[in-house]
PDB file of N, CA and C in Angstrom:
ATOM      1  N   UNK H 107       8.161   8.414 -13.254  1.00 78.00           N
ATOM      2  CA  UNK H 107       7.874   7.552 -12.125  1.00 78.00           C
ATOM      3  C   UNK H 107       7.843   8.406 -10.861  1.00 78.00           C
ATOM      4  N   UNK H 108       6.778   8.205 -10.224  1.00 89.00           N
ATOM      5  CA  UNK H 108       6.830   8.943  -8.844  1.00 89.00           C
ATOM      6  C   UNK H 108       6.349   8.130  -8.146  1.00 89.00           C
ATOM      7  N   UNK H 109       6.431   8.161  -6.545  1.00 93.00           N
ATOM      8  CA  UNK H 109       6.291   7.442  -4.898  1.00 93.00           C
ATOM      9  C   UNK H 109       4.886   7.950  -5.397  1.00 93.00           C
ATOM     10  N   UNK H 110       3.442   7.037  -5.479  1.00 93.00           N
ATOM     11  CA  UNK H 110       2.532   7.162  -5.351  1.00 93.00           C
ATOM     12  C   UNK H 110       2.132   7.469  -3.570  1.00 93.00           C
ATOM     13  N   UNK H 111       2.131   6.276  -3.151  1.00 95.00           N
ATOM     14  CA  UNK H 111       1.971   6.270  -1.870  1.00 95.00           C
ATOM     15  C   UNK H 111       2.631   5.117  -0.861  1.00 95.00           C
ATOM     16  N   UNK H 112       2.941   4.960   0.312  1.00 97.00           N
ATOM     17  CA  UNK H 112       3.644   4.281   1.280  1.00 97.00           C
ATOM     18  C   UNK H 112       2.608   3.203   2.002  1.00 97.00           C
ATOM     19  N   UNK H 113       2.373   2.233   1.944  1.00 96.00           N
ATOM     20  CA  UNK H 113       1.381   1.197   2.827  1.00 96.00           C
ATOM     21  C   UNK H 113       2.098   0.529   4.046  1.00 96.00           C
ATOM     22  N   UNK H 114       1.287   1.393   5.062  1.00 98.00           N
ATOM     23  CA  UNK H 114       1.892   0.990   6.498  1.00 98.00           C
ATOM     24  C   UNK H 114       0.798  -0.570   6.887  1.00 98.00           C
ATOM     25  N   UNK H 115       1.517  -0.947   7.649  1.00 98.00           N
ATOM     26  CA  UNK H 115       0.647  -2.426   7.866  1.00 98.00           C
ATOM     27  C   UNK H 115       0.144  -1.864   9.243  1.00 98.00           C
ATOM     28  N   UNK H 116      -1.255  -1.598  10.169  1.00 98.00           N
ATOM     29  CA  UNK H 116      -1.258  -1.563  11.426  1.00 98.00           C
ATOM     30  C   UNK H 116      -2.266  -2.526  11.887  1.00 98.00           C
ATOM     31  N   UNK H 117      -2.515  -2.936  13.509  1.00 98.00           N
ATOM     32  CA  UNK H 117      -3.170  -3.602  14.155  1.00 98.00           C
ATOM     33  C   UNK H 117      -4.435  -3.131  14.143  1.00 98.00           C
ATOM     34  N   UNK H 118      -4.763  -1.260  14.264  1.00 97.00           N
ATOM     35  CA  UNK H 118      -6.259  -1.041  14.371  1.00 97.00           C
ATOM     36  C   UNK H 118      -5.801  -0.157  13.934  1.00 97.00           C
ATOM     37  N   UNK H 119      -7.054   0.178  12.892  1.00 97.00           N
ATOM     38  CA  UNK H 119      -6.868   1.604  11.674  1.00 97.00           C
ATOM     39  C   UNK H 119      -7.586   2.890  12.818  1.00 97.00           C
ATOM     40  N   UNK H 120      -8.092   2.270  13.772  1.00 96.00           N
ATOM     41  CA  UNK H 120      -9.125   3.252  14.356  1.00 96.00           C
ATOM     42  C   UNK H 120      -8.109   4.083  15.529  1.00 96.00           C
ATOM     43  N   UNK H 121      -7.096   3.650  16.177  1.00 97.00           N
ATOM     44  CA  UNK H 121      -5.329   3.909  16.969  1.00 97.00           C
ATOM     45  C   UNK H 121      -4.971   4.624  16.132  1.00 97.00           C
ATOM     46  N   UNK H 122      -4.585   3.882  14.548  1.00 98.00           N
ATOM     47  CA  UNK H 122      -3.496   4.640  13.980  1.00 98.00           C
ATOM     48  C   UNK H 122      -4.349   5.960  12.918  1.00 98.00           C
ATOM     49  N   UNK H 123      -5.421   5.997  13.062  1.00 98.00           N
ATOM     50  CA  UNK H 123      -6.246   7.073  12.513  1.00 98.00           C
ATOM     51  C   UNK H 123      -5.900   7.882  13.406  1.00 98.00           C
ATOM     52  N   UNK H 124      -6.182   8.178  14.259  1.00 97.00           N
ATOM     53  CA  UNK H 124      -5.973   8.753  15.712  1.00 97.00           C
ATOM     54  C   UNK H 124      -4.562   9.530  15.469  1.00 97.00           C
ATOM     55  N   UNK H 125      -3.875   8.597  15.542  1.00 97.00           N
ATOM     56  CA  UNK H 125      -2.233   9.600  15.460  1.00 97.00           C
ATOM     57  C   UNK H 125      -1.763  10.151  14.601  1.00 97.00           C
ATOM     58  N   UNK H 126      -2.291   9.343  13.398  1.00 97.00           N
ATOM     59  CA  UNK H 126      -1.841  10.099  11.687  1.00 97.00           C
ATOM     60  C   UNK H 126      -2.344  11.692  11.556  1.00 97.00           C
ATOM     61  N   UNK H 127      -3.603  11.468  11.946  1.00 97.00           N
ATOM     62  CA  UNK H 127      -4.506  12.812  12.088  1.00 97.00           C
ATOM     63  C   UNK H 127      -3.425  13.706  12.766  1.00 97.00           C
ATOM     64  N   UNK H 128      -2.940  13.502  14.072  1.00 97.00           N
ATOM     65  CA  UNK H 128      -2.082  14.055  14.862  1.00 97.00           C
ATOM     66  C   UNK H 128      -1.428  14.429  14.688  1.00 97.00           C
ATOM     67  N   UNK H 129      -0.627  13.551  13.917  1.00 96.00           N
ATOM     68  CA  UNK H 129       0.945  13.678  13.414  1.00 96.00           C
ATOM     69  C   UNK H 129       0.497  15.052  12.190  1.00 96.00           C
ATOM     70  N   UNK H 130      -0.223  14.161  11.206  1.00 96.00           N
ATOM     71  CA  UNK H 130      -0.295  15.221  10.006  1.00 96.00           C
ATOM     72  C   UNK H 130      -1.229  16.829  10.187  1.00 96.00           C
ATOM     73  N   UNK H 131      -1.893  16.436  11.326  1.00 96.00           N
ATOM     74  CA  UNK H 131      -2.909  17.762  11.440  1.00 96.00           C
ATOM     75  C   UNK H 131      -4.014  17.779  10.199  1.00 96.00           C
ATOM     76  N   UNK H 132      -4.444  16.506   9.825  1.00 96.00           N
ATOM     77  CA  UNK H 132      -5.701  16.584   9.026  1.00 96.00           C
ATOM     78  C   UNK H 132      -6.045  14.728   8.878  1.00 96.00           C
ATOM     79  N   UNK H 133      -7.606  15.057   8.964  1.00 96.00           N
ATOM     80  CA  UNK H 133      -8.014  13.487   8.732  1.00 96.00           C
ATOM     81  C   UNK H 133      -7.832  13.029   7.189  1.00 96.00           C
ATOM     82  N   UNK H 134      -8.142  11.748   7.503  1.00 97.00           N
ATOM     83  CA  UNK H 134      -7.795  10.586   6.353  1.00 97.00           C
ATOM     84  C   UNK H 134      -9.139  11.221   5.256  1.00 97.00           C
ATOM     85  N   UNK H 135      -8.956  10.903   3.985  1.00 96.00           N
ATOM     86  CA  UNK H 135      -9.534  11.878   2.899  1.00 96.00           C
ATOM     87  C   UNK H 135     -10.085  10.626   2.780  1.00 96.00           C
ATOM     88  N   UNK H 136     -10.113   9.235   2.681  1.00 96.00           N
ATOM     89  CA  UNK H 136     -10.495   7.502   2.156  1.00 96.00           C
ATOM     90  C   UNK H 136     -10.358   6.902   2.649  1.00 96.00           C
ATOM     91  N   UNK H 137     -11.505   6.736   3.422  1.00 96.00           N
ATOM     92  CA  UNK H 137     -11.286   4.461   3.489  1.00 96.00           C
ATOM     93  C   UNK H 137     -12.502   3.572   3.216  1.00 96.00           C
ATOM     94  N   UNK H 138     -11.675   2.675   2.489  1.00 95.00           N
ATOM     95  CA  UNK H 138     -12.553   1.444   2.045  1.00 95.00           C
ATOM     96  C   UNK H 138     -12.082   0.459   2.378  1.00 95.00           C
ATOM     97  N   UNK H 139     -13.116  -0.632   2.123  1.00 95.00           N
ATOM     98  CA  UNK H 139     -12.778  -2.021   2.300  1.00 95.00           C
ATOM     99  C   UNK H 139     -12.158  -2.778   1.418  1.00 95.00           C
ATOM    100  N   UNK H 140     -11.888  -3.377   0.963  1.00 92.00           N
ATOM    101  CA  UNK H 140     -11.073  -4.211  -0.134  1.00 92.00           C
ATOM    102  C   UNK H 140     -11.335  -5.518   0.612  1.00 92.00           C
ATOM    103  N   UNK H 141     -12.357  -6.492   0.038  1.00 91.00           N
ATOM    104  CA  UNK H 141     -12.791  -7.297   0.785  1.00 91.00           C
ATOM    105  C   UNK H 141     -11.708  -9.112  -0.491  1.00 91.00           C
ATOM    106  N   UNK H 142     -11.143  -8.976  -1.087  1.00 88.00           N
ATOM    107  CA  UNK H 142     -10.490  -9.768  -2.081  1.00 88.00           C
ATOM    108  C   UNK H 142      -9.453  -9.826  -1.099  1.00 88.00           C
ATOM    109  N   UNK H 143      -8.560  -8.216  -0.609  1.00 90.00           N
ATOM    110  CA  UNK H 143      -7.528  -8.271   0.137  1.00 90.00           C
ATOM    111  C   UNK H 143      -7.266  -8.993   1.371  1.00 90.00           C
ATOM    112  N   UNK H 144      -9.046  -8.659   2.303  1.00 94.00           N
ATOM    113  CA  UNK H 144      -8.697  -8.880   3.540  1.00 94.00           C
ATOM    114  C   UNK H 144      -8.761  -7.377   4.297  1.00 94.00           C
ATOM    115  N   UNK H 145      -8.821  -6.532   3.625  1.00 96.00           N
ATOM    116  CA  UNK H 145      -7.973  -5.539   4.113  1.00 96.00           C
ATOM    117  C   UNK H 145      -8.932  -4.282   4.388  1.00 96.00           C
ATOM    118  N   UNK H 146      -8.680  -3.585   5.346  1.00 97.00           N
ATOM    119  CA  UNK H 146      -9.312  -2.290   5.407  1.00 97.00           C
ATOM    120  C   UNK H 146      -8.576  -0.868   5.675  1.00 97.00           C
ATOM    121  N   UNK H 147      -8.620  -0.016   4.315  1.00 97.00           N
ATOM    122  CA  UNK H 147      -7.878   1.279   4.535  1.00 97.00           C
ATOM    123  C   UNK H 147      -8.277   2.561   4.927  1.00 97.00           C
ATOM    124  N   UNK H 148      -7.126   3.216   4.957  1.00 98.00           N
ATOM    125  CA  UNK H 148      -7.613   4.984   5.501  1.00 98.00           C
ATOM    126  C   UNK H 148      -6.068   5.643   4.776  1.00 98.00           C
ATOM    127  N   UNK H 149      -6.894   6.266   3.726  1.00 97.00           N
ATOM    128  CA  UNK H 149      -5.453   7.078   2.912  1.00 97.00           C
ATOM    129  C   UNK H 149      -5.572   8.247   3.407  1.00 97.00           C
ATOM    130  N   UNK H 150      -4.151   9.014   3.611  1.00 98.00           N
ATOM    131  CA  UNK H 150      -4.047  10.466   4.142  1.00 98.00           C
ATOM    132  C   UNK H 150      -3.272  11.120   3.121  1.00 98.00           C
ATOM    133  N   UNK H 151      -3.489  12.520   2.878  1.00 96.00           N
ATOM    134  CA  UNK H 151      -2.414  12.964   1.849  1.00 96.00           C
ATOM    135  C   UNK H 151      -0.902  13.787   2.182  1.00 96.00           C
ATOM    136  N   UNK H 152      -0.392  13.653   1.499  1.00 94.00           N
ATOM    137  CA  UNK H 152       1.251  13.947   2.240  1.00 94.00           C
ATOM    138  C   UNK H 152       2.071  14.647   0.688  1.00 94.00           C
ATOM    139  N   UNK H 153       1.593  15.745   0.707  1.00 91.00           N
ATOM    140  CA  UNK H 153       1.971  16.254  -0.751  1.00 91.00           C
ATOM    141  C   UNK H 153       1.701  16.258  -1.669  1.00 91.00           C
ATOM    142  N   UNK H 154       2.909  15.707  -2.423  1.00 91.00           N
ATOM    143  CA  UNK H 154       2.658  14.433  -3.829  1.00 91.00           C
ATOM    144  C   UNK H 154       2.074  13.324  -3.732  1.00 91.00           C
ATOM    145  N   UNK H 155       2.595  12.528  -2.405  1.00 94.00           N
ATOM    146  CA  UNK H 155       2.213  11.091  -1.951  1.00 94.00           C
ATOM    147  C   UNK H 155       1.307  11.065  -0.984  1.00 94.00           C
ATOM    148  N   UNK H 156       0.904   9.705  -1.145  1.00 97.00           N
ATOM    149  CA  UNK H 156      -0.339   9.377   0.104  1.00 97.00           C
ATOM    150  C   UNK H 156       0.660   8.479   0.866  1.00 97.00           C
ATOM    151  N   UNK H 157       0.185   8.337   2.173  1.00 98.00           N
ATOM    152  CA  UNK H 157      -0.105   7.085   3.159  1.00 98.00           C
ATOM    153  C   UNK H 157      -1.194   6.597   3.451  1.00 98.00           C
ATOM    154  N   UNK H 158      -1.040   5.057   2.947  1.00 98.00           N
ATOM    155  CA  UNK H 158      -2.225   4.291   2.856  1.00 98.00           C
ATOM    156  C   UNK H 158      -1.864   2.986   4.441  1.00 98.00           C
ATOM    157  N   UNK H 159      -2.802   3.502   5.434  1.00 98.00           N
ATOM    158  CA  UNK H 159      -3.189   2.586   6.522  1.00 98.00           C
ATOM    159  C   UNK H 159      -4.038   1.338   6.005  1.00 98.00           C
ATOM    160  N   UNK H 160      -3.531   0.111   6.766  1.00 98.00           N
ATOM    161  CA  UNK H 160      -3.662  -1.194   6.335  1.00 98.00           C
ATOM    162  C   UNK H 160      -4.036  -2.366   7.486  1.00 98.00           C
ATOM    163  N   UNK H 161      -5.372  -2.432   7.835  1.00 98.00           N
ATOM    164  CA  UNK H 161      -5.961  -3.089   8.823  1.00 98.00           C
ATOM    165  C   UNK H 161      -6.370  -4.256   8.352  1.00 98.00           C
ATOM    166  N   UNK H 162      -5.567  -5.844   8.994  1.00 98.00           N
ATOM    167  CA  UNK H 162      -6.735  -6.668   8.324  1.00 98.00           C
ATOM    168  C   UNK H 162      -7.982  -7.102   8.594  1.00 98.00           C
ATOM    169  N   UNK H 163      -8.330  -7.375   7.873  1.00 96.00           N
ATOM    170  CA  UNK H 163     -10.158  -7.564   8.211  1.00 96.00           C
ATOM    171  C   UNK H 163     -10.398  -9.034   8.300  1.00 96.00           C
ATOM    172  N   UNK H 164      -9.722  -9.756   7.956  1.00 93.00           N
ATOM    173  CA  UNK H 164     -10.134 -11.444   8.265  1.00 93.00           C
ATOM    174  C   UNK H 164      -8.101 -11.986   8.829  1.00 93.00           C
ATOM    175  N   UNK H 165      -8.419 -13.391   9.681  1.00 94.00           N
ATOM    176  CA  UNK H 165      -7.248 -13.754  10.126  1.00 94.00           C
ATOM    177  C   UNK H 165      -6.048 -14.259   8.840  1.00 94.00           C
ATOM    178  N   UNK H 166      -6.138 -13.949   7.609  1.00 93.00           N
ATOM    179  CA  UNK H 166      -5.679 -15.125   6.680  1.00 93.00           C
ATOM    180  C   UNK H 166      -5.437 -13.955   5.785  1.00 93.00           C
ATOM    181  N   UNK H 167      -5.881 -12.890   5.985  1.00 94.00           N
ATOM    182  CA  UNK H 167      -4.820 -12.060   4.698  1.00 94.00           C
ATOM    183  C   UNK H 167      -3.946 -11.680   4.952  1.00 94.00           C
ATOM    184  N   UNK H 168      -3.501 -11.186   4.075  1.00 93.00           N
ATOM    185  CA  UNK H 168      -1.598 -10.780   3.911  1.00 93.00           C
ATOM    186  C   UNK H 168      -1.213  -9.835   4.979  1.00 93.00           C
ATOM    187  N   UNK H 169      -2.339  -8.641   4.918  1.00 96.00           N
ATOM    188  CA  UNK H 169      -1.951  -7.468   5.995  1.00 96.00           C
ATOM    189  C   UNK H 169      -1.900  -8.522   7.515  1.00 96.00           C
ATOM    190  N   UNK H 170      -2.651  -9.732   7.790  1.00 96.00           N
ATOM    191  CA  UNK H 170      -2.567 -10.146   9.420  1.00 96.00           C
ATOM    192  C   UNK H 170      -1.443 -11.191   8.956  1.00 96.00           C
ATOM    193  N   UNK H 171      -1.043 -11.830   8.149  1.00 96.00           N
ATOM    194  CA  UNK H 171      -0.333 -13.168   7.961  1.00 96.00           C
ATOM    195  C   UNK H 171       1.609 -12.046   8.619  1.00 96.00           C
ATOM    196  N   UNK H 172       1.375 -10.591   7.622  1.00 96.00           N
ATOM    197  CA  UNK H 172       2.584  -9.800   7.889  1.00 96.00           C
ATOM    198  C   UNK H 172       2.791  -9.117   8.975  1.00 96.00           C
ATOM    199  N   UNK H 173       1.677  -8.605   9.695  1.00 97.00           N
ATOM    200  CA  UNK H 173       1.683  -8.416  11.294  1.00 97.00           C
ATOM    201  C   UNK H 173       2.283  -9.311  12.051  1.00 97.00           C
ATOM    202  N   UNK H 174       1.700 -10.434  12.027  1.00 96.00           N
ATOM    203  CA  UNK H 174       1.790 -11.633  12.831  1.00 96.00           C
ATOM    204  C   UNK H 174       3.497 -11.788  12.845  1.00 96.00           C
ATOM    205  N   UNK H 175       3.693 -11.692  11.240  1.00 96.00           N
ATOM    206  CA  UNK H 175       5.405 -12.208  11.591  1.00 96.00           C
ATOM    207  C   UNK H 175       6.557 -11.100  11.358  1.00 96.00           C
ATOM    208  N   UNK H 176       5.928 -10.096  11.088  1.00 96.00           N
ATOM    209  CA  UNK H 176       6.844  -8.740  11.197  1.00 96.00           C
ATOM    210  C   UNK H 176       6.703  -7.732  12.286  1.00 96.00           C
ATOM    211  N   UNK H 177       5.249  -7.345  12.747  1.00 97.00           N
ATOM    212  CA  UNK H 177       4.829  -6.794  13.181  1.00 97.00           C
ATOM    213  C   UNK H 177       4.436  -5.191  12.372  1.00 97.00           C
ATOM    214  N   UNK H 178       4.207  -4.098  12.904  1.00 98.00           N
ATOM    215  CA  UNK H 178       3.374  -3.479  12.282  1.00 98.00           C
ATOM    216  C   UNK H 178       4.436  -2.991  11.735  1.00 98.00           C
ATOM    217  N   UNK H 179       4.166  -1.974  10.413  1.00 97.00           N
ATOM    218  CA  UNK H 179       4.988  -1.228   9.595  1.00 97.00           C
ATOM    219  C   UNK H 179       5.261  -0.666   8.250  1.00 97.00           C
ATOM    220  N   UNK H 180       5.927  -0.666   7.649  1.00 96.00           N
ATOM    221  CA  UNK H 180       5.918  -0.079   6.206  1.00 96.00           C
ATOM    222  C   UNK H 180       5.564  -1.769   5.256  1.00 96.00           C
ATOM    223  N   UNK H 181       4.927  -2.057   5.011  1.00 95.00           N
ATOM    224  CA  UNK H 181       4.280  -3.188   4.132  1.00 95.00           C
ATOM    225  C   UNK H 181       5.222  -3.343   2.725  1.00 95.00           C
ATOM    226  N   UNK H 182       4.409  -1.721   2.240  1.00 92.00           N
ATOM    227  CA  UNK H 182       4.899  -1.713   0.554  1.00 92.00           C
ATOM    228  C   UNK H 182       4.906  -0.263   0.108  1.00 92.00           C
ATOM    229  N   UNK H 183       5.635   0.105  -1.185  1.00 90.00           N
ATOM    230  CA  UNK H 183       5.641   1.266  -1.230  1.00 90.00           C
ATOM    231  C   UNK H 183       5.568   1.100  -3.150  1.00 90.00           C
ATOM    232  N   UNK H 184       4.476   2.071  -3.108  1.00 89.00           N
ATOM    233  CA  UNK H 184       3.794   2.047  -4.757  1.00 89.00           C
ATOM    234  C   UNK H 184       4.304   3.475  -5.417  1.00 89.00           C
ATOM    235  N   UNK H 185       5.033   2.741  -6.606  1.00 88.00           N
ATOM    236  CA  UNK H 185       5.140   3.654  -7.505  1.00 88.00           C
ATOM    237  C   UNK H 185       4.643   3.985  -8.850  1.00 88.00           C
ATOM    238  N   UNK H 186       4.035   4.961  -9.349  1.00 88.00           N
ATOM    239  CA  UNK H 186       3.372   5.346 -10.643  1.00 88.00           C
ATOM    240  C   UNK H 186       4.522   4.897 -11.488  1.00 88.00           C
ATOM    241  N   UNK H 187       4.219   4.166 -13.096  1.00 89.00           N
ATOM    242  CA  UNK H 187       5.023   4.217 -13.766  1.00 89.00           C
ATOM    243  C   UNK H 187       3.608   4.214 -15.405  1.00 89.00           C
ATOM    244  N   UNK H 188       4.783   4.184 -15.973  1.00 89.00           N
ATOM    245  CA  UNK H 188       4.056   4.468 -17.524  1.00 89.00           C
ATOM    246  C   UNK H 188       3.318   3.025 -18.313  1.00 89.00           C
ATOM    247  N   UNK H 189       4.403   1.743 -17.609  1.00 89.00           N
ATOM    248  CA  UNK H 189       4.070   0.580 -18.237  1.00 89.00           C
ATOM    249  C   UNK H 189       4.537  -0.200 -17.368  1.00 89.00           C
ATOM    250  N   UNK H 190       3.533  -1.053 -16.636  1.00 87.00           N
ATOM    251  CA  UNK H 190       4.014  -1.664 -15.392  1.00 87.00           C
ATOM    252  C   UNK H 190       4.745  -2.852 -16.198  1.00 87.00           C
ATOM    253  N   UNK H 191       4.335  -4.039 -17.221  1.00 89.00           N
ATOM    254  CA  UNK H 191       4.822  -4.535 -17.765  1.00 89.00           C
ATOM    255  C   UNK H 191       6.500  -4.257 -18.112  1.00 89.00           C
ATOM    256  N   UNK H 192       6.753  -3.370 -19.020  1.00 91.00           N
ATOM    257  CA  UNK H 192       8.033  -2.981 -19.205  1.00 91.00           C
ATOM    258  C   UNK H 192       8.801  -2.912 -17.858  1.00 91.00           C
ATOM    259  N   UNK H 193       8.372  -1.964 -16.985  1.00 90.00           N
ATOM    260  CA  UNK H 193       8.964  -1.903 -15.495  1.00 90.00           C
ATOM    261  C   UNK H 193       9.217  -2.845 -14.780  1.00 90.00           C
ATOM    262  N   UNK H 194       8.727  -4.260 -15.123  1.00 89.00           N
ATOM    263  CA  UNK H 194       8.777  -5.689 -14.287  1.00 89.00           C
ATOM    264  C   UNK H 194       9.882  -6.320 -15.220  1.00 89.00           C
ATOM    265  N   UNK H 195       9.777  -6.286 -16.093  1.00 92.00           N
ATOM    266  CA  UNK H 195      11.039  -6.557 -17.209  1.00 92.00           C
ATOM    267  C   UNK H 195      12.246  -5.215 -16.471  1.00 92.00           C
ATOM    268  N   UNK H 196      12.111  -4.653 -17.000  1.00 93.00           N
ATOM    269  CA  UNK H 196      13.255  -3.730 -16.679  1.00 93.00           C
ATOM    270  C   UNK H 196      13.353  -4.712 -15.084  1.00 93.00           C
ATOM    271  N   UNK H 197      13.426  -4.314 -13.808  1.00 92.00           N
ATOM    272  CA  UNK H 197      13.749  -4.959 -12.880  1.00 92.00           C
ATOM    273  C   UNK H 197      13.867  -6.410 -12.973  1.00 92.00           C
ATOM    274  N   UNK H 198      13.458  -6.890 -13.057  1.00 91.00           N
ATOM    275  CA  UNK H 198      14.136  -8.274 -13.068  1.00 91.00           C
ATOM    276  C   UNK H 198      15.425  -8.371 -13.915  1.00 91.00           C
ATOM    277  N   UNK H 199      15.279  -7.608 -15.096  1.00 95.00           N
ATOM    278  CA  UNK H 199      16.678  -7.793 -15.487  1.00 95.00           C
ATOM    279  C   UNK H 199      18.206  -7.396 -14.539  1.00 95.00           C
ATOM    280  N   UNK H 200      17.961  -6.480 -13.596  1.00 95.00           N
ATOM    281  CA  UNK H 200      18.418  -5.617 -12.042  1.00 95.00           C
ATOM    282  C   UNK H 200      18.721  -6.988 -11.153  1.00 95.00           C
ATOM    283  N   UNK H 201      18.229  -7.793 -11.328  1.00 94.00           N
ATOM    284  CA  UNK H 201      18.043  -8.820 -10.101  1.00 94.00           C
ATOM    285  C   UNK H 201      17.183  -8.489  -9.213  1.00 94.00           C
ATOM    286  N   UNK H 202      16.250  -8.076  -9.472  1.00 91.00           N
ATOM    287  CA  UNK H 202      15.213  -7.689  -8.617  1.00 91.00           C
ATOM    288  C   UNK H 202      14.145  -9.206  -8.411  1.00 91.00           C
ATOM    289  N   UNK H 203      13.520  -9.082  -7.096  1.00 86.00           N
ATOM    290  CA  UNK H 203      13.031 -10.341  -6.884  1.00 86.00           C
ATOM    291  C   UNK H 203      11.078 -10.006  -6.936  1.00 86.00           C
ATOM    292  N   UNK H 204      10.517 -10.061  -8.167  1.00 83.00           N
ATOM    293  CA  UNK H 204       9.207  -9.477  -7.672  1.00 83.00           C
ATOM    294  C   UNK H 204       8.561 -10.559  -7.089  1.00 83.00           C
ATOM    295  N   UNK H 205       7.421 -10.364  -6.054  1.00 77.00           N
ATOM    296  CA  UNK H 205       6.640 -10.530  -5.071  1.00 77.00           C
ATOM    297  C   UNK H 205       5.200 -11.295  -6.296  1.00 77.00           C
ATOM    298  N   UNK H 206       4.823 -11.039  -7.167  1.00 75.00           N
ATOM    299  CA  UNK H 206       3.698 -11.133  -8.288  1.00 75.00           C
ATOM    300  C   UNK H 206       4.532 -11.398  -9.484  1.00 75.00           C
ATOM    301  N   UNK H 207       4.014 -11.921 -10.095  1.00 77.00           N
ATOM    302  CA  UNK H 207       4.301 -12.436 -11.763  1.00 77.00           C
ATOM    303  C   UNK H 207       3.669 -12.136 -12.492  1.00 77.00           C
ATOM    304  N   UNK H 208       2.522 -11.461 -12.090  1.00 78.00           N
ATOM    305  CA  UNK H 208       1.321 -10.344 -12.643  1.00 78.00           C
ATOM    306  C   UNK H 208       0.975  -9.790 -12.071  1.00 78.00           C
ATOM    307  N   UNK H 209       0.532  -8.451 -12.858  1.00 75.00           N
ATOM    308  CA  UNK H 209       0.247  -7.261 -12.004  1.00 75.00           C
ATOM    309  C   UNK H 209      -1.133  -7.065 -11.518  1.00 75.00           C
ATOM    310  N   UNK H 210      -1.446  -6.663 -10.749  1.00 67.00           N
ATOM    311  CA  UNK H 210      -2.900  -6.468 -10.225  1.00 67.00           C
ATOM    312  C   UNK H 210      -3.570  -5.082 -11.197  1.00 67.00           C
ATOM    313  N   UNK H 211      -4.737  -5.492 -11.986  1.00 58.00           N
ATOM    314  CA  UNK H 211      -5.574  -3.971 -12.297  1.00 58.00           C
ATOM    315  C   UNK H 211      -5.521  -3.490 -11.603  1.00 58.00           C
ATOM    316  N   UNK H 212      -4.822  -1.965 -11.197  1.00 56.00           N
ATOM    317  CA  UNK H 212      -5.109  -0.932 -10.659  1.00 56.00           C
ATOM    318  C   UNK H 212      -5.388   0.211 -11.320  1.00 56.00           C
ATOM    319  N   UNK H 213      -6.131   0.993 -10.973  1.00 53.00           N
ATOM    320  CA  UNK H 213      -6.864   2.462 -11.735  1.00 53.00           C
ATOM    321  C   UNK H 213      -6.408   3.409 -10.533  1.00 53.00           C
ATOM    322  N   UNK H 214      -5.651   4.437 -10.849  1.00 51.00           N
ATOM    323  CA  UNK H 214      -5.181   5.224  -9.168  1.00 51.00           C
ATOM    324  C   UNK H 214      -5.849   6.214 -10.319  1.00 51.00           C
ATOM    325  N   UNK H 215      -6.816   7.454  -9.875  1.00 49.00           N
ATOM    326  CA  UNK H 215      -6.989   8.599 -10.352  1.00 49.00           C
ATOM    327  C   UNK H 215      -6.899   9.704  -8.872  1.00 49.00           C
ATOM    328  N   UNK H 216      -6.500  10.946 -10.013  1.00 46.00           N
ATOM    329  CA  UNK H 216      -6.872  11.857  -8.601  1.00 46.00           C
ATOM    330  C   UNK H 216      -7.995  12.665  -8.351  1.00 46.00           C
TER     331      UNK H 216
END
């Protein structure tokens, strides 16, 4: 299991492009739309892990519904595992509270 990558929630990807670049001293390698989400990203690489910037694109998805009442910030943080299934079992047995009751297809390649 490893920290795939960190999903910051921000107001404008086009600000926080701006400073990430800054901060990290290199531009964002990806961004797409994810139009199911709402959402529009800009992944940067940070080692092992990415940071994935998180703009929403319509008033009603998750990234603006969590702005609105958190304000901007660390969203979610994704980890590689071998069997997401087993891993949702394993945690819940923890008392862990998951967010989904199914997992979303994801394909992460590098």
């Amino acid at each position: 299991m490893k920290l795939e990558h960190i999903g910051i929630a921000v107001k404008s990807l086009g600000v926080s492009d701006e400073l990430f670049a800054k901060l990290l001293g290199k531009e964002s390698y990806k961004q797409e739309t994810v139009e199911r989400e709402g959402v529009v990203t800009s992944f940067y690489e940070t080692g092992e892990s990415k940071i994935e910037l998180l703009e929403a694109s319509n008033p009603e998805s998750p990234i603006s519904k969590f702005i609105e009442k958190k304000g901007e910030g660390i969203h979610h943080l994704a980890f590689g595992v071998e069997n997401i299934l087993e891993e949702m079992k394993r945690l819940k047995k923890k008392d862990f509270n998951l967010s989904l009751k199914n997992p979303k297809k994801v394909l992460i390649t590098n």
